[in-house]
Amino acid sequence: DIITEQSADFSVSAAELRSGSRRRKVSRARAAIAKKCTEELGITAAEIARHLGVNTSAISKALIRSEL
């Protein structure tokens, strides 16, 4: 649900999020999804990465960037 909600907010398709694209809009949407999932649901970075089709390190870096 969070992926669908955030993809609509950022005007990015869910398939594009899972594609591993490095476009700024897609990266920001992934970061927002990661932040929301960890803060609200307590989901690990590894699990988020599996759902988004990226490495765990990409999610960890996105979370760090979102805190700055």
PDB file of C-alpha atoms in Angstrom:
ATOM      1  CA  ASP A   1       0.000   0.000   0.000  1.00  0.00           C
ATOM      2  CA  ILE A   2       2.829   2.383   0.872  1.00  0.00           C
ATOM      3  CA  ILE A   3       4.539   1.718  -2.453  1.00  0.00           C
ATOM      4  CA  THR A   4       1.321   2.435  -4.353  1.00  0.00           C
ATOM      5  CA  GLU A   5       0.644   5.578  -2.329  1.00  0.00           C
ATOM      6  CA  GLN A   6       4.149   7.017  -2.708  1.00  0.00           C
ATOM      7  CA  SER A   7       4.414   6.137  -6.387  1.00  0.00           C
ATOM      8  CA  ALA A   8       1.237   8.147  -6.987  1.00  0.00           C
ATOM      9  CA  ASP A   9       2.569  11.067  -4.897  1.00  0.00           C
ATOM     10  CA  PHE A  10       5.804  11.176  -6.908  1.00  0.00           C
ATOM     11  CA  SER A  11       4.157  10.384 -10.279  1.00  0.00           C
ATOM     12  CA  VAL A  12       6.276   7.255 -10.688  1.00  0.00           C
ATOM     13  CA  SER A  13       4.976   3.817 -11.594  1.00  0.00           C
ATOM     14  CA  ALA A  14       5.457   0.919  -9.198  1.00  0.00           C
ATOM     15  CA  ALA A  15       7.275  -0.934 -11.971  1.00  0.00           C
ATOM     16  CA  GLU A  16       9.691   1.970 -12.337  1.00  0.00           C
ATOM     17  CA  LEU A  17      10.415   1.862  -8.593  1.00  0.00           C
ATOM     18  CA  ARG A  18      11.231  -1.832  -8.835  1.00  0.00           C
ATOM     19  CA  SER A  19      13.358  -1.406 -11.966  1.00  0.00           C
ATOM     20  CA  GLY A  20      16.423  -0.072 -10.157  1.00  0.00           C
ATOM     21  CA  SER A  21      16.267   3.226 -12.038  1.00  0.00           C
ATOM     22  CA  ARG A  22      18.546   5.948 -10.688  1.00  0.00           C
ATOM     23  CA  ARG A  23      16.467   8.900 -11.900  1.00  0.00           C
ATOM     24  CA  ARG A  24      16.123  11.584  -9.235  1.00  0.00           C
ATOM     25  CA  LYS A  25      12.332  11.328  -9.034  1.00  0.00           C
ATOM     26  CA  VAL A  26      12.495   7.549  -8.614  1.00  0.00           C
ATOM     27  CA  SER A  27      15.262   7.760  -6.006  1.00  0.00           C
ATOM     28  CA  ARG A  28      13.318  10.301  -3.972  1.00  0.00           C
ATOM     29  CA  ALA A  29      10.206   8.134  -4.090  1.00  0.00           C
ATOM     30  CA  ARG A  30      12.228   5.133  -2.896  1.00  0.00           C
ATOM     31  CA  ALA A  31      13.697   7.201  -0.057  1.00  0.00           C
ATOM     32  CA  ALA A  32      10.218   8.326   1.021  1.00  0.00           C
ATOM     33  CA  ILE A  33       8.980   4.735   0.949  1.00  0.00           C
ATOM     34  CA  ALA A  34      11.974   3.536   2.964  1.00  0.00           C
ATOM     35  CA  LYS A  35      11.544   6.251   5.573  1.00  0.00           C
ATOM     36  CA  LYS A  36       7.837   5.618   5.973  1.00  0.00           C
ATOM     37  CA  CYS A  37       8.274   1.840   6.183  1.00  0.00           C
ATOM     38  CA  THR A  38      11.010   1.992   8.806  1.00  0.00           C
ATOM     39  CA  GLU A  39       9.421   4.700  10.964  1.00  0.00           C
ATOM     40  CA  GLU A  40       5.804   3.565  10.866  1.00  0.00           C
ATOM     41  CA  LEU A  41       6.085  -0.182  10.400  1.00  0.00           C
ATOM     42  CA  GLY A  42       9.566  -1.036  11.638  1.00  0.00           C
ATOM     43  CA  ILE A  43      10.441  -2.910   8.452  1.00  0.00           C
ATOM     44  CA  THR A  44      14.131  -3.650   7.914  1.00  0.00           C
ATOM     45  CA  ALA A  45      16.146  -2.139   5.089  1.00  0.00           C
ATOM     46  CA  ALA A  46      16.721  -5.610   3.644  1.00  0.00           C
ATOM     47  CA  GLU A  47      13.004  -6.306   3.375  1.00  0.00           C
ATOM     48  CA  ILE A  48      12.312  -2.905   1.815  1.00  0.00           C
ATOM     49  CA  ALA A  49      15.126  -3.495  -0.677  1.00  0.00           C
ATOM     50  CA  ARG A  50      13.613  -6.836  -1.701  1.00  0.00           C
ATOM     51  CA  HIS A  51      10.253  -5.201  -2.424  1.00  0.00           C
ATOM     52  CA  LEU A  52      11.843  -2.353  -4.379  1.00  0.00           C
ATOM     53  CA  GLY A  53      14.359  -4.398  -6.364  1.00  0.00           C
ATOM     54  CA  VAL A  54      17.482  -2.613  -5.107  1.00  0.00           C
ATOM     55  CA  ASN A  55      20.395  -3.445  -2.803  1.00  0.00           C
ATOM     56  CA  THR A  56      20.090  -3.098   0.945  1.00  0.00           C
ATOM     57  CA  SER A  57      22.883  -0.526   0.841  1.00  0.00           C
ATOM     58  CA  ALA A  58      20.813   1.645  -1.514  1.00  0.00           C
ATOM     59  CA  ILE A  59      18.017   1.735   1.049  1.00  0.00           C
ATOM     60  CA  SER A  60      20.432   2.422   3.909  1.00  0.00           C
ATOM     61  CA  LYS A  61      21.970   5.325   2.005  1.00  0.00           C
ATOM     62  CA  ALA A  62      18.528   6.694   1.133  1.00  0.00           C
ATOM     63  CA  LEU A  63      17.561   6.626   4.811  1.00  0.00           C
ATOM     64  CA  ILE A  64      20.743   8.452   5.779  1.00  0.00           C
ATOM     65  CA  ARG A  65      20.141  11.100   3.099  1.00  0.00           C
ATOM     66  CA  SER A  66      16.562  11.597   4.255  1.00  0.00           C
ATOM     67  CA  GLU A  67      17.769  12.392   7.780  1.00  0.00           C
ATOM     68  CA  LEU A  68      20.035  15.228   6.585  1.00  0.00           C
TER      69      LEU A  68
END
